[in-house]
CSV table of C-alpha atoms in Angstrom, one decimal:
chain,number,residue,atom,x,y,z
A,1,UNK,CA,-8.5,-13.1,-23.7
A,2,UNK,CA,-7.1,-12.3,-20.7
A,3,UNK,CA,-5.2,-9.2,-21.6
A,4,UNK,CA,-9.1,-8.0,-22.7
A,5,UNK,CA,-10.1,-7.7,-19.1
A,6,UNK,CA,-6.5,-6.8,-18.3
A,7,UNK,CA,-3.6,-4.9,-20.2
A,8,UNK,CA,-0.7,-6.8,-20.6
A,9,UNK,CA,1.9,-4.2,-19.9
A,10,UNK,CA,5.2,-5.9,-19.5
A,11,UNK,CA,7.3,-8.3,-22.0
A,12,UNK,CA,6.4,-11.5,-19.9
A,13,UNK,CA,3.0,-10.2,-19.0
A,14,UNK,CA,1.4,-12.7,-22.3
A,15,UNK,CA,3.9,-15.9,-21.1
A,16,UNK,CA,1.9,-15.8,-17.3
A,17,UNK,CA,-1.2,-15.6,-19.0
A,18,UNK,CA,-0.5,-18.5,-21.8
A,19,UNK,CA,0.4,-20.6,-18.5
A,20,UNK,CA,-2.6,-19.6,-17.0
A,21,UNK,CA,-4.7,-20.8,-19.9
A,22,UNK,CA,-2.5,-23.8,-20.1
A,23,UNK,CA,-3.7,-25.0,-16.1
A,24,UNK,CA,-7.0,-23.6,-17.1
A,25,UNK,CA,-7.5,-26.1,-20.3
A,26,UNK,CA,-5.5,-28.6,-18.4
A,27,UNK,CA,-7.6,-28.7,-15.2
A,28,UNK,CA,-11.1,-27.9,-16.4
A,29,UNK,CA,-12.2,-31.1,-18.5
A,30,UNK,CA,-10.8,-33.3,-15.4
A,31,UNK,CA,-12.8,-31.1,-13.2
A,32,UNK,CA,-16.1,-31.6,-15.1
A,33,UNK,CA,-15.1,-35.2,-15.7
A,34,UNK,CA,-14.8,-36.1,-11.5
A,35,UNK,CA,-18.0,-34.1,-10.4
A,36,UNK,CA,-19.9,-35.7,-13.3
A,37,UNK,CA,-19.1,-38.8,-12.3
A,38,UNK,CA,-19.2,-38.1,-8.2
A,39,UNK,CA,-22.6,-37.1,-9.0
A,40,UNK,CA,-23.4,-39.7,-11.7
A,41,UNK,CA,-22.5,-42.7,-8.8
A,42,UNK,CA,-23.9,-40.3,-6.0
A,43,UNK,CA,-27.1,-41.4,-8.5
A,44,UNK,CA,-27.0,-44.8,-9.6
A,45,UNK,CA,-26.0,-45.9,-6.0
A,46,UNK,CA,-28.2,-43.6,-3.9
A,47,UNK,CA,-30.4,-45.4,-0.6
A,48,UNK,CA,-32.5,-47.9,-1.8
A,49,UNK,CA,-35.0,-50.2,-0.3
A,50,UNK,CA,-34.0,-53.5,0.9
A,51,UNK,CA,-30.1,-52.9,0.2
A,52,UNK,CA,-27.9,-52.6,2.5
A,53,UNK,CA,-24.5,-51.0,2.4
A,54,UNK,CA,-21.7,-52.7,0.7
A,55,UNK,CA,-17.2,-52.5,1.9
A,56,UNK,CA,-15.8,-52.7,-1.4
A,57,UNK,CA,-11.6,-52.9,-0.7
A,58,UNK,CA,-11.1,-52.4,-4.2
A,59,UNK,CA,-8.8,-55.2,-4.6
A,60,UNK,CA,-10.5,-56.5,-7.9
A,61,UNK,CA,-8.7,-55.5,-11.2
A,62,UNK,CA,-11.4,-53.7,-12.1
A,63,UNK,CA,-11.9,-51.7,-9.6
A,64,UNK,CA,-8.3,-50.5,-9.4
A,65,UNK,CA,-8.4,-49.1,-12.8
A,66,UNK,CA,-10.7,-46.8,-11.4
A,67,UNK,CA,-7.9,-45.5,-9.5
A,68,UNK,CA,-4.9,-46.0,-11.1
A,69,UNK,CA,-6.3,-45.0,-14.7
A,70,UNK,CA,-6.8,-41.7,-14.1
A,71,UNK,CA,-3.9,-41.4,-11.3
A,72,UNK,CA,-1.4,-42.0,-14.6
A,73,UNK,CA,-3.3,-39.7,-16.6
A,74,UNK,CA,-3.1,-36.9,-14.2
A,75,UNK,CA,0.8,-37.4,-14.0
A,76,UNK,CA,0.9,-37.0,-17.6
A,77,UNK,CA,-1.1,-33.9,-17.5
A,78,UNK,CA,1.3,-32.7,-14.2
A,79,UNK,CA,4.4,-33.3,-16.5
A,80,UNK,CA,2.7,-30.9,-19.7
A,81,UNK,CA,2.2,-28.4,-16.5
A,82,UNK,CA,5.3,-28.7,-14.9
A,83,UNK,CA,7.4,-28.0,-18.1
A,84,UNK,CA,5.3,-25.3,-18.9
A,85,UNK,CA,5.6,-23.5,-15.8
A,86,UNK,CA,9.4,-24.3,-15.7
A,87,UNK,CA,9.8,-22.3,-18.8
A,88,UNK,CA,8.6,-19.6,-17.5
A,89,UNK,CA,9.8,-19.3,-13.9
A,90,UNK,CA,13.1,-19.6,-16.1
A,91,UNK,CA,12.3,-17.1,-18.3
A,92,UNK,CA,11.3,-14.6,-16.1
A,93,UNK,CA,12.7,-15.2,-12.3
A,94,UNK,CA,15.7,-16.9,-13.0
A,95,UNK,CA,17.4,-15.2,-16.8
A,96,UNK,CA,18.3,-11.6,-15.9
A,97,UNK,CA,18.4,-10.4,-18.7
A,98,UNK,CA,21.2,-7.3,-19.2
A,99,UNK,CA,19.1,-4.2,-18.0
A,100,UNK,CA,19.0,-0.3,-19.4
A,101,UNK,CA,18.6,1.0,-15.9
A,102,UNK,CA,17.8,0.0,-12.3
A,103,UNK,CA,15.1,1.3,-9.9
A,104,UNK,CA,15.4,0.7,-6.5
A,105,UNK,CA,11.7,-0.1,-5.0
A,106,UNK,CA,11.7,0.7,-1.2
A,107,UNK,CA,8.2,-0.2,0.7
A,108,UNK,CA,6.9,0.4,4.3
A,109,UNK,CA,3.7,1.1,6.0
A,110,UNK,CA,2.3,2.4,4.3
A,111,UNK,CA,3.6,3.5,1.2
A,112,UNK,CA,6.2,3.3,-1.1
A,113,UNK,CA,9.4,4.9,-2.4
A,114,UNK,CA,11.4,4.6,-5.6
A,115,UNK,CA,14.7,5.9,-6.2
A,116,UNK,CA,15.0,6.0,-9.9
A,117,UNK,CA,18.0,6.9,-11.9
A,118,UNK,CA,19.0,10.6,-12.8
A,119,UNK,CA,21.1,11.6,-16.0
A,120,UNK,CA,24.2,9.2,-15.3
A,121,UNK,CA,21.9,6.2,-15.8
A,122,UNK,CA,22.9,4.8,-12.2
A,123,UNK,CA,21.1,4.6,-9.3
A,124,UNK,CA,22.6,5.1,-5.4
A,125,UNK,CA,24.8,8.5,-6.9
A,126,UNK,CA,23.9,12.0,-6.4
A,127,UNK,CA,21.3,12.8,-9.1
A,128,UNK,CA,18.8,9.7,-8.4
A,129,UNK,CA,15.0,11.0,-8.3
A,130,UNK,CA,13.4,9.7,-5.4
A,131,UNK,CA,9.4,9.9,-5.3
A,132,UNK,CA,6.6,8.3,-3.1
A,133,UNK,CA,3.7,6.1,-4.5
A,134,UNK,CA,4.4,7.1,-8.8
A,135,UNK,CA,7.7,4.8,-10.5
A,136,UNK,CA,8.0,6.5,-14.2
A,137,UNK,CA,9.5,4.3,-16.7
A,138,UNK,CA,11.0,4.5,-20.2
A,139,UNK,CA,8.6,2.1,-22.6
A,140,UNK,CA,10.7,-0.1,-23.7
A,141,UNK,CA,13.0,-0.4,-21.7
A,142,UNK,CA,14.4,-3.7,-19.5
A,143,UNK,CA,14.7,-3.0,-15.4
A,144,UNK,CA,16.3,-4.3,-13.2
A,145,UNK,CA,14.6,-3.7,-9.6
A,146,UNK,CA,16.1,-4.1,-6.1
A,147,UNK,CA,13.3,-4.3,-4.1
A,148,UNK,CA,13.2,-3.7,-0.1
A,149,UNK,CA,11.7,-3.1,3.2
A,150,UNK,CA,11.5,-0.5,6.3
A,151,UNK,CA,9.4,-2.3,8.5
A,152,UNK,CA,7.5,-5.6,7.3
A,153,UNK,CA,6.9,-7.9,4.7
A,154,UNK,CA,5.4,-6.5,1.9
A,155,UNK,CA,4.3,-7.4,-1.6
A,156,UNK,CA,5.4,-5.7,-4.5
A,157,UNK,CA,2.5,-6.4,-7.1
A,158,UNK,CA,1.8,-4.5,-10.8
A,159,UNK,CA,-0.9,-6.7,-12.1
A,160,UNK,CA,-0.4,-5.1,-15.5
A,161,UNK,CA,3.0,-6.3,-15.7
A,162,UNK,CA,2.0,-9.8,-14.1
A,163,UNK,CA,4.3,-9.1,-11.7
A,164,UNK,CA,3.4,-9.9,-7.7
A,165,UNK,CA,7.2,-10.4,-5.3
A,166,UNK,CA,7.3,-10.2,-1.3
A,167,UNK,CA,9.6,-7.9,-0.1
A,168,UNK,CA,11.4,-8.8,3.2
A,169,UNK,CA,13.0,-6.7,6.0
A,170,UNK,CA,16.6,-6.7,5.6
A,171,UNK,CA,16.7,-8.6,2.5
A,172,UNK,CA,17.3,-6.7,-1.7
A,173,UNK,CA,15.5,-8.8,-3.9
A,174,UNK,CA,16.3,-8.4,-7.3
A,175,UNK,CA,14.7,-8.9,-10.3
A,176,UNK,CA,12.9,-7.3,-13.7
A,177,UNK,CA,10.5,-6.3,-15.8
A,178,UNK,CA,10.2,-4.6,-19.4
A,179,UNK,CA,7.5,-2.3,-20.0
A,180,UNK,CA,5.5,-2.5,-23.0
A,181,UNK,CA,2.8,-0.1,-22.9
A,182,UNK,CA,2.6,3.7,-22.4
A,183,UNK,CA,0.2,4.1,-19.3
A,184,UNK,CA,-1.1,5.0,-16.1
A,185,UNK,CA,-1.6,1.8,-13.8
A,186,UNK,CA,-1.9,0.6,-10.6
A,187,UNK,CA,0.6,-0.8,-8.0
A,188,UNK,CA,-0.7,-2.3,-4.7
A,189,UNK,CA,0.8,-4.3,-1.9
A,190,UNK,CA,-0.1,-7.5,-1.8
A,191,UNK,CA,1.2,-9.1,1.4
A,192,UNK,CA,-1.3,-7.7,4.8
A,193,UNK,CA,1.1,-5.4,6.2
A,194,UNK,CA,-1.0,-3.8,8.7
A,195,UNK,CA,-3.7,-1.4,9.0
A,196,UNK,CA,-3.0,0.9,6.2
A,197,UNK,CA,-2.3,-2.3,3.9
A,198,UNK,CA,-5.6,-1.6,1.9
A,199,UNK,CA,-4.5,1.8,1.8
A,200,UNK,CA,-1.3,2.0,0.0
A,201,UNK,CA,-1.6,2.6,-4.3
A,202,UNK,CA,0.8,3.5,-6.2
A,203,UNK,CA,0.9,4.1,-9.7
A,204,UNK,CA,3.3,2.8,-12.0
A,205,UNK,CA,3.7,5.5,-15.2
A,206,UNK,CA,5.3,4.0,-18.3
A,207,UNK,CA,6.0,7.0,-21.0
A,208,UNK,CA,7.6,7.7,-24.4
A,209,UNK,CA,11.5,8.0,-24.4
A,210,UNK,CA,10.8,12.0,-24.6
A,211,UNK,CA,8.6,12.3,-22.3
A,212,UNK,CA,10.6,10.4,-19.9
A,213,UNK,CA,13.7,11.8,-20.5
A,214,UNK,CA,11.5,15.6,-20.2
A,215,UNK,CA,10.3,13.9,-17.0
A,216,UNK,CA,14.1,13.1,-15.8
A,217,UNK,CA,15.5,16.4,-16.9
A,218,UNK,CA,13.1,18.3,-14.7
A,219,UNK,CA,14.5,16.9,-11.7
A,220,UNK,CA,17.9,18.0,-12.2
A,221,UNK,CA,21.2,16.3,-10.4
A,222,UNK,CA,20.9,16.8,-6.2
A,223,UNK,CA,17.1,17.6,-6.5
A,224,UNK,CA,14.5,15.7,-4.9
A,225,UNK,CA,11.5,15.4,-5.8
A,226,UNK,CA,8.5,15.8,-3.4
A,227,UNK,CA,5.8,13.2,-5.3
A,228,UNK,CA,2.3,14.3,-6.6
A,229,UNK,CA,-0.5,12.6,-5.1
A,230,UNK,CA,-0.6,9.6,-7.6
A,231,UNK,CA,-1.9,7.3,-6.0
A,232,UNK,CA,-5.5,8.8,-5.7
A,233,UNK,CA,-5.9,9.8,-8.9
A,234,UNK,CA,-6.7,7.6,-11.7
A,235,UNK,CA,-5.6,9.9,-14.5
A,236,UNK,CA,-2.1,10.6,-15.5
A,237,UNK,CA,-0.5,12.7,-13.6
A,238,UNK,CA,2.2,15.5,-14.5
A,239,UNK,CA,5.6,15.4,-13.3
A,240,UNK,CA,6.4,16.1,-9.7
A,241,UNK,CA,7.9,20.2,-8.6
A,242,UNK,CA,10.9,19.7,-7.9
A,243,UNK,CA,11.9,20.1,-4.1
A,244,UNK,CA,14.8,21.5,-2.4
A,245,UNK,CA,16.9,18.6,-0.3
B,1,UNK,CA,-42.4,-33.2,-2.2
B,2,UNK,CA,-38.8,-33.2,-1.1
B,3,UNK,CA,-38.4,-30.6,-3.8
B,4,UNK,CA,-40.7,-28.1,-3.2
B,5,UNK,CA,-39.3,-27.9,0.5
B,6,UNK,CA,-35.4,-26.9,-0.7
B,7,UNK,CA,-37.2,-24.7,-3.2
B,8,UNK,CA,-38.9,-23.0,-0.8
B,9,UNK,CA,-36.0,-22.9,1.0
B,10,UNK,CA,-34.3,-21.5,-1.6
B,11,UNK,CA,-36.8,-18.6,-2.3
B,12,UNK,CA,-36.7,-17.5,1.3
B,13,UNK,CA,-32.9,-17.5,1.7
B,14,UNK,CA,-33.1,-15.1,-1.8
B,15,UNK,CA,-36.1,-13.1,0.2
B,16,UNK,CA,-33.9,-12.1,2.8
B,17,UNK,CA,-31.3,-11.8,0.9
B,18,UNK,CA,-33.0,-9.2,-1.5
B,19,UNK,CA,-34.1,-7.2,2.0
B,20,UNK,CA,-33.9,-3.7,1.6
B,21,UNK,CA,-30.6,-2.6,3.2
B,22,UNK,CA,-31.5,-0.3,6.5
B,23,UNK,CA,-31.1,3.3,6.3
B,24,UNK,CA,-28.2,4.9,5.5
B,25,UNK,CA,-25.4,5.1,8.0
B,26,UNK,CA,-23.5,7.9,8.0
B,27,UNK,CA,-20.0,7.1,10.7
B,28,UNK,CA,-19.8,10.1,13.1
B,29,UNK,CA,-16.7,11.3,14.4
B,30,UNK,CA,-16.6,9.0,17.2
B,31,UNK,CA,-16.8,6.1,15.2
B,32,UNK,CA,-14.6,7.4,12.2
B,33,UNK,CA,-11.5,8.1,15.2
B,34,UNK,CA,-11.6,4.3,15.7
B,35,UNK,CA,-9.2,4.1,12.7
B,36,UNK,CA,-7.1,6.6,14.2
B,37,UNK,CA,-6.8,5.1,18.1
B,38,UNK,CA,-4.8,2.6,16.6
B,39,UNK,CA,-1.5,4.5,16.7
B,40,UNK,CA,-3.2,7.6,18.2
B,41,UNK,CA,-4.9,6.0,21.3
B,42,UNK,CA,-8.6,6.1,22.2
B,43,UNK,CA,-7.6,8.9,24.4
B,44,UNK,CA,-5.6,11.0,21.7
B,45,UNK,CA,-2.3,10.4,23.7
B,46,UNK,CA,-0.4,9.2,21.0
B,47,UNK,CA,2.0,6.1,21.0
B,48,UNK,CA,5.7,7.0,20.6
B,49,UNK,CA,6.4,3.9,19.2
B,50,UNK,CA,4.4,4.2,16.6
B,51,UNK,CA,5.5,8.0,15.8
B,52,UNK,CA,2.4,8.9,16.5
B,53,UNK,CA,1.9,11.8,18.3
B,54,UNK,CA,-0.5,13.3,21.4
B,55,UNK,CA,-3.7,15.1,19.4
B,56,UNK,CA,-6.3,15.4,21.8
B,57,UNK,CA,-7.7,18.5,22.4
B,58,UNK,CA,-5.7,20.3,19.4
B,59,UNK,CA,-7.5,23.1,17.2
B,60,UNK,CA,-10.2,21.2,15.2
B,61,UNK,CA,-9.3,24.0,12.4
B,62,UNK,CA,-5.4,22.4,12.4
B,63,UNK,CA,-6.7,18.8,12.7
B,64,UNK,CA,-9.0,19.4,9.6
B,65,UNK,CA,-6.2,21.3,7.7
B,66,UNK,CA,-3.6,18.4,8.7
B,67,UNK,CA,-5.7,16.0,7.4
B,68,UNK,CA,-6.5,17.4,4.3
B,69,UNK,CA,-2.6,17.9,3.7
B,70,UNK,CA,-2.4,14.3,4.3
B,71,UNK,CA,-5.5,13.3,1.7
B,72,UNK,CA,-3.9,15.5,-1.5
B,73,UNK,CA,-0.1,15.0,-0.8
B,74,UNK,CA,0.9,17.9,0.6
B,75,UNK,CA,2.2,16.2,3.5
B,76,UNK,CA,3.1,12.7,3.7
B,77,UNK,CA,5.1,12.5,0.2
B,78,UNK,CA,8.5,13.4,0.7
B,79,UNK,CA,10.5,10.2,0.5
B,80,UNK,CA,12.1,10.9,4.1
B,81,UNK,CA,9.0,12.0,5.8
B,82,UNK,CA,8.6,7.9,6.8
B,83,UNK,CA,6.1,9.1,9.5
B,84,UNK,CA,4.3,11.0,7.0
B,85,UNK,CA,4.1,8.5,4.4
B,86,UNK,CA,2.3,6.0,7.1
B,87,UNK,CA,-0.2,8.8,8.0
B,88,UNK,CA,-1.4,9.9,4.4
B,89,UNK,CA,-2.9,6.6,3.3
B,90,UNK,CA,-5.5,6.9,6.9
B,91,UNK,CA,-5.9,10.1,5.5
B,92,UNK,CA,-6.9,9.4,1.8
B,93,UNK,CA,-9.1,6.4,3.7
B,94,UNK,CA,-11.7,9.3,4.7
B,95,UNK,CA,-14.3,10.0,1.9
B,96,UNK,CA,-14.9,13.3,2.0
B,97,UNK,CA,-14.6,16.6,3.7
B,98,UNK,CA,-17.5,15.9,6.4
B,99,UNK,CA,-15.9,12.8,7.2
B,100,UNK,CA,-12.7,15.2,7.8
B,101,UNK,CA,-14.6,17.7,9.6
B,102,UNK,CA,-16.5,15.2,12.1
B,103,UNK,CA,-13.2,13.8,12.8
B,104,UNK,CA,-11.6,17.0,13.7
B,105,UNK,CA,-14.5,18.0,15.7
B,106,UNK,CA,-14.4,14.6,17.5
B,107,UNK,CA,-10.1,15.0,18.4
B,108,UNK,CA,-10.9,18.4,19.6
B,109,UNK,CA,-13.0,17.6,22.0
B,110,UNK,CA,-11.0,14.9,23.9
B,111,UNK,CA,-9.7,16.6,26.7
B,112,UNK,CA,-5.8,17.4,26.1
B,113,UNK,CA,-3.1,14.5,27.8
B,114,UNK,CA,-0.2,17.1,28.1
B,115,UNK,CA,2.2,14.3,27.8
B,116,UNK,CA,6.0,14.6,29.7
B,117,UNK,CA,9.0,15.6,27.9
B,118,UNK,CA,11.2,12.6,27.3
B,119,UNK,CA,14.3,15.2,25.7
B,120,UNK,CA,16.5,17.3,27.5
B,121,UNK,CA,16.3,20.5,26.5
B,122,UNK,CA,17.4,23.6,28.3
B,123,UNK,CA,13.6,25.5,29.1
B,124,UNK,CA,15.8,28.3,30.3
B,125,UNK,CA,17.7,28.7,27.1
B,126,UNK,CA,14.4,28.1,25.2
B,127,UNK,CA,12.3,31.0,26.7
B,128,UNK,CA,14.4,33.4,25.0
B,129,UNK,CA,14.2,31.4,21.7
B,130,UNK,CA,10.4,31.4,22.3
B,131,UNK,CA,9.6,34.7,22.3
B,132,UNK,CA,9.4,34.9,18.5
B,133,UNK,CA,7.3,31.8,18.3
B,134,UNK,CA,4.8,33.5,20.6
B,135,UNK,CA,3.8,36.0,18.4
B,136,UNK,CA,2.1,33.6,16.3
B,137,UNK,CA,1.4,30.0,18.5
B,138,UNK,CA,0.8,32.7,21.9
B,139,UNK,CA,2.0,33.1,25.3
B,140,UNK,CA,0.9,29.8,26.5
B,141,UNK,CA,1.6,27.8,23.1
B,142,UNK,CA,-2.5,27.9,23.2
B,143,UNK,CA,-1.8,28.6,19.3
B,144,UNK,CA,-4.0,31.2,16.8
B,145,UNK,CA,-6.3,29.8,13.9
B,146,UNK,CA,-6.0,33.2,12.2
B,147,UNK,CA,-2.4,32.8,11.9
B,148,UNK,CA,-2.2,29.0,10.8
B,149,UNK,CA,-0.5,28.7,14.3
B,150,UNK,CA,-1.2,25.5,16.3
B,151,UNK,CA,-1.2,24.8,20.1
B,152,UNK,CA,2.4,23.6,20.8
B,153,UNK,CA,1.2,22.4,24.8
B,154,UNK,CA,-0.4,19.5,24.0
B,155,UNK,CA,1.5,17.1,21.7
B,156,UNK,CA,5.0,15.1,22.4
B,157,UNK,CA,8.1,17.2,22.7
B,158,UNK,CA,10.2,14.6,20.3
B,159,UNK,CA,7.0,15.5,17.9
B,160,UNK,CA,7.9,19.2,18.0
B,161,UNK,CA,11.6,18.1,17.5
B,162,UNK,CA,11.1,16.0,14.7
B,163,UNK,CA,9.0,18.5,12.8
B,164,UNK,CA,11.4,21.4,13.5
B,165,UNK,CA,13.5,19.0,11.6
B,166,UNK,CA,11.4,18.5,8.9
B,167,UNK,CA,10.5,22.5,8.3
B,168,UNK,CA,14.7,22.7,8.8
B,169,UNK,CA,15.1,20.3,6.0
B,170,UNK,CA,12.1,21.3,4.0
B,171,UNK,CA,10.4,17.8,4.6
B,172,UNK,CA,8.0,19.6,5.6
B,173,UNK,CA,6.4,22.9,4.2
B,174,UNK,CA,8.9,22.5,1.1
B,175,UNK,CA,5.9,21.3,-0.7
B,176,UNK,CA,4.5,24.7,-3.1
B,177,UNK,CA,1.1,23.3,-2.7
B,178,UNK,CA,2.0,23.8,1.2
B,179,UNK,CA,1.2,27.2,2.1
B,180,UNK,CA,1.3,27.5,5.4
B,181,UNK,CA,3.7,24.6,6.3
B,182,UNK,CA,5.7,27.3,4.3
B,183,UNK,CA,5.2,29.9,6.9
B,184,UNK,CA,7.3,28.4,9.2
B,185,UNK,CA,10.3,27.6,7.1
B,186,UNK,CA,12.2,31.3,7.0
B,187,UNK,CA,11.3,31.0,11.5
B,188,UNK,CA,12.7,27.3,12.0
B,189,UNK,CA,15.8,29.4,9.8
B,190,UNK,CA,16.8,30.9,13.5
B,191,UNK,CA,17.1,27.0,15.1
B,192,UNK,CA,20.8,26.6,15.1
B,193,UNK,CA,20.8,23.2,15.7
B,194,UNK,CA,19.0,20.5,17.3
B,195,UNK,CA,19.8,21.4,21.3
B,196,UNK,CA,18.2,25.7,19.8
B,197,UNK,CA,15.1,22.8,18.9
B,198,UNK,CA,15.1,20.6,22.1
B,199,UNK,CA,15.9,24.3,24.3
B,200,UNK,CA,12.9,25.3,23.0
B,201,UNK,CA,11.0,22.5,23.0
B,202,UNK,CA,11.7,22.0,26.8
B,203,UNK,CA,10.1,25.7,27.4
B,204,UNK,CA,7.1,24.7,25.6
B,205,UNK,CA,6.6,22.0,27.9
B,206,UNK,CA,6.3,24.2,30.7
B,207,UNK,CA,4.0,26.5,29.2
B,208,UNK,CA,0.2,26.0,31.0
C-alpha cells in the first residue's frame, strides 16, 4: 500500500514498508484502546453533585491489574517489534552484500557531488565520472556508497530507496543499495544544513544496462562531467555534456 | 447550552480560517534581496569567509545574466566550483525572470563598496597585462554591457583571481551553454600563472 503512494525502487524498500506496517498494525489498536478507555473514564467519573474526589492509591489487586496487565501485553508487543526491526536492521545496515560497483557521494552546502566509476568500474581512478546533483545507477546492480560531507551535517535521503543516511564532516560512511526500478527520482537533504537546505534537491537516474553503458562511454577516460541542471527538472535528463578537465 | 457555545466557537474559528487572503503580494527587489544578504551582506559588501564577493553596484544586466546562468546550470554545476554550487540553489529559489530582474535592479542601485585588496599582486606589472582586458572591461574597469563585460572595480580582489583561475581551468566558461563565459577562455590563456593573475587584479584595484 505504501508503494501505491511512493515507488519502491530499491531491493530493501519493501522490507522497510513492511516494518512500518508491522509497527502500525501493533500500535494502532493500542492507541484506539487507550484513547477509548481514557474518554470512557473521563465521562464515567466526571464531576457529580455531592460527590467528593477520591484519592486512589492503586494498591488493591483489582486496581493494580489496570497497570500490570497492559504493561505485560505492551512488553510482548515490544518483543515482536524488536525482532522485526532487528531483522531489517541487520539485512540493511549490518550486512554489506558484495557490491558490483562503488559510488562516492559528497554533500556540501548546498549541492551533491557524485563520483561514479568509469569504464574500469573503480572509483578514485582517472576515469571517474563526476556529476553535480545527478546520480546515475544501473538497474539491478548492487552499489556500495561512500558518503561524506565537505562542511556541515547533511543527510542523504532517497525516498524511493527508503534510505536516509546522515553525512558527517570528517567521516566516510559506507552503506549499500540495489536499485530495482528504472526511472528518475528525487534525492533530498534530510538534515537542516543552513539557509539553502531546502534548495539542494538532486536526482537519481536508474537506467538499463545498455543506457548506463552508453552514459559511461559518453564520459570517456579523463573527462569530467559538467552536470546538466537535473535537480530542477522533473523529466529524465539527457546525459551531461563532457567537459575538459 | 454549553454544547451550543462550543459549536458557535468552532464555526467562528472556521469562518476566520476561510477568510479571503489579503491581496497578492509580489515581493520587490529589496525584499527578495534578504535571501542574498545572508551571505553577501545587507549592503552587498560581500563576506569573504562565506566565499561571497561584493556585488553592490554591479550592472543589473550582469547580475541578471549570472542569476539566470546559476538557475539554468550554466554556472554552479561544475564539481570543482564549490562556492558556485552553493550559489546555484539560491538562484533556483527565484520563481521567475521578473524576480531576477527585480533583485538585479536592487543590487545595481546599491552604492559600490570597493572592498580593500588583500592579495599581494604587483599593480605596476599588472598595468601592462590589463591593457588587453581594457578592450572589453574598459580603461577604468567599469565594464561594457555590449561586450558582456562586467565591471571589475567593484568587487574583491580574491574573487577576481578565483574567477580567473576558474576560467583558466574551465571550471567557469567550460559549459557549452555558457557562451558569454566562453568569451573569457582565450583571454585568460594569456595569464601565465597565478602571480600574473594577482598582478592584473592588483592593477584593477587601483582603477577609479
